[in-house]
Structures are given as C-alpha cells and as structure tokens.
C-alpha cells in the first residue's frame, strides 16, 4: 500500500533514520526530541543537504532536541553563512536557510526551510 506517499506532513518523536529515502515524499517533517547528541543532528543535516535535490516537494524540516544546541559547531561544520537576521543562516549552493530557535531553557530546534 503506497497511500502514505500522499501524506504531506510528518511528525516523529525520538526516532533516528539510517536512510531518508522514505521521507522524500513529505513536504514538511518535524522531529521532536530527535537525538541525544549534537553529532547525530549534524550528520542528519548533512544527509538532508546531500539528498535535497531528490526531495522535490521539500518545504520545511524542523529538528527539535531535548538539549541546547551548539550552534557555533553546526555553523562551522555545515559552512553556514550569516544573513541579516542573527538566527537565520544560508546554506551555500542551495536555496535553503537554517534558523536556530530557542525553546525552553532545556531545548533548542533548528529549522531548514526553502528560501
């Protein structure tokens, strides 16, 4: 049954993927409490950026964590470029931006959006 391919939005809690092939049908995805490590968040972002050209319907991806993100490390590793807004950074060679958002005192999220 391929009915799930018609869905547009996906919300997942505490799940980590080895492959994103099955996510490419969704236009928006929200991960809540995605991972317990910064390394996993960065690796997942790298996989997303590597495969973004195959993600035809992509509009928005939110990765929420249960901890404060090290935004300096993410900016450095992903080679993010500053924009006019201090919380929004462009991703080189794409039409995407990453926005860092502060949640409560124990969490952050990052959102990748088509510009």
One Martini backbone bead per residue (centre of mass of N, CA, C, O) as a GRO file, in nm:
protein
  115
    1UNK     BB    1   0.093   0.039   0.026
    2UNK     BB    2   0.099   0.396  -0.098
    3UNK     BB    3  -0.068   0.612   0.072
    4UNK     BB    4   0.161   0.761   0.236
    5UNK     BB    5   0.262   0.932  -0.020
    6UNK     BB    6   0.020   1.155   0.022
    7UNK     BB    7   0.149   1.276   0.239
    8UNK     BB    8   0.282   1.595   0.378
    9UNK     BB    9   0.298   1.544   0.697
   10UNK     BB   10   0.552   1.484   0.956
   11UNK     BB   11   0.557   1.334   1.288
   12UNK     BB   12   0.832   1.276   1.514
   13UNK     BB   13   0.949   1.078   1.798
   14UNK     BB   14   1.253   0.968   1.872
   15UNK     BB   15   1.385   0.930   1.572
   16UNK     BB   16   1.620   0.737   1.372
   17UNK     BB   17   1.782   0.745   1.058
   18UNK     BB   18   1.952   0.580   0.796
   19UNK     BB   19   1.730   0.676   0.590
   20UNK     BB   20   1.548   0.915   0.362
   21UNK     BB   21   1.380   0.795   0.127
   22UNK     BB   22   1.092   0.778   0.285
   23UNK     BB   23   1.079   1.114   0.314
   24UNK     BB   24   1.054   1.242   0.010
   25UNK     BB   25   0.726   1.282   0.013
   26UNK     BB   26   0.751   1.507   0.205
   27UNK     BB   27   0.728   1.856   0.283
   28UNK     BB   28   0.693   1.812   0.601
   29UNK     BB   29   0.907   1.791   0.898
   30UNK     BB   30   0.893   1.666   1.245
   31UNK     BB   31   1.125   1.653   1.507
   32UNK     BB   32   1.102   1.514   1.826
   33UNK     BB   33   1.347   1.442   2.007
   34UNK     BB   34   1.568   1.328   1.811
   35UNK     BB   35   1.847   1.359   1.986
   36UNK     BB   36   2.141   1.305   2.208
   37UNK     BB   37   2.324   1.440   1.969
   38UNK     BB   38   2.503   1.654   1.780
   39UNK     BB   39   2.621   1.458   1.574
   40UNK     BB   40   2.345   1.351   1.469
   41UNK     BB   41   2.234   1.619   1.370
   42UNK     BB   42   2.458   1.679   1.167
   43UNK     BB   43   2.438   1.421   0.999
   44UNK     BB   44   2.145   1.467   0.915
   45UNK     BB   45   2.189   1.735   0.770
   46UNK     BB   46   2.388   1.624   0.562
   47UNK     BB   47   2.190   1.425   0.432
   48UNK     BB   48   1.982   1.627   0.347
   49UNK     BB   49   2.170   1.806   0.167
   50UNK     BB   50   2.258   1.571  -0.024
   51UNK     BB   51   1.925   1.504  -0.096
   52UNK     BB   52   1.757   1.762  -0.185
   53UNK     BB   53   1.729   1.718  -0.500
   54UNK     BB   54   1.522   1.462  -0.445
   55UNK     BB   55   1.328   1.673  -0.284
   56UNK     BB   56   1.072   1.808  -0.441
   57UNK     BB   57   0.855   1.889  -0.185
   58UNK     BB   58   1.025   2.065  -0.023
   59UNK     BB   59   0.997   2.307   0.271
   60UNK     BB   60   1.020   2.164   0.577
   61UNK     BB   61   1.246   2.130   0.868
   62UNK     BB   62   1.228   1.997   1.202
   63UNK     BB   63   1.465   1.998   1.484
   64UNK     BB   64   1.419   1.868   1.793
   65UNK     BB   65   1.547   1.909   2.123
   66UNK     BB   66   1.655   1.823   2.470
   67UNK     BB   67   1.871   2.054   2.403
   68UNK     BB   68   2.137   2.255   2.365
   69UNK     BB   69   2.268   2.392   2.095
   70UNK     BB   70   2.567   2.405   1.902
   71UNK     BB   71   2.580   2.651   1.677
   72UNK     BB   72   2.879   2.690   1.609
   73UNK     BB   73   2.929   2.403   1.505
   74UNK     BB   74   2.714   2.394   1.287
   75UNK     BB   75   2.815   2.635   1.123
   76UNK     BB   76   3.095   2.519   1.062
   77UNK     BB   77   3.030   2.235   0.938
   78UNK     BB   78   2.801   2.362   0.726
   79UNK     BB   79   2.885   2.648   0.623
   80UNK     BB   80   2.738   2.888   0.729
   81UNK     BB   81   2.564   3.189   0.642
   82UNK     BB   82   2.498   3.495   0.698
   83UNK     BB   83   2.241   3.721   0.777
   84UNK     BB   84   2.040   3.972   0.884
   85UNK     BB   85   1.975   3.743   1.074
   86UNK     BB   86   2.112   3.588   1.357
   87UNK     BB   87   1.922   3.306   1.324
   88UNK     BB   88   1.993   3.315   1.014
   89UNK     BB   89   2.115   3.076   0.763
   90UNK     BB   90   2.287   2.999   0.491
   91UNK     BB   91   2.320   2.756   0.231
   92UNK     BB   92   2.542   2.671   0.030
   93UNK     BB   93   2.425   2.601  -0.290
   94UNK     BB   94   2.130   2.696  -0.202
   95UNK     BB   95   1.767   2.754  -0.113
   96UNK     BB   96   1.857   2.753   0.198
   97UNK     BB   97   1.769   2.769   0.549
   98UNK     BB   98   1.877   2.828   0.888
   99UNK     BB   99   1.701   2.810   1.201
  100UNK     BB  100   1.738   2.916   1.527
  101UNK     BB  101   1.569   2.789   1.823
  102UNK     BB  102   1.432   2.870   2.129
  103UNK     BB  103   1.318   2.727   2.391
  104UNK     BB  104   1.351   2.627   2.653
  105UNK     BB  105   1.613   2.580   2.880
  106UNK     BB  106   1.635   2.257   2.738
  107UNK     BB  107   1.591   2.370   2.432
  108UNK     BB  108   1.609   2.316   2.074
  109UNK     BB  109   1.603   2.431   1.727
  110UNK     BB  110   1.594   2.344   1.380
  111UNK     BB  111   1.537   2.505   1.055
  112UNK     BB  112   1.462   2.397   0.730
  113UNK     BB  113   1.427   2.621   0.447
  114UNK     BB  114   1.289   2.747   0.186
  115UNK     BB  115   1.366   3.059   0.016
   0.00000   0.00000   0.00000
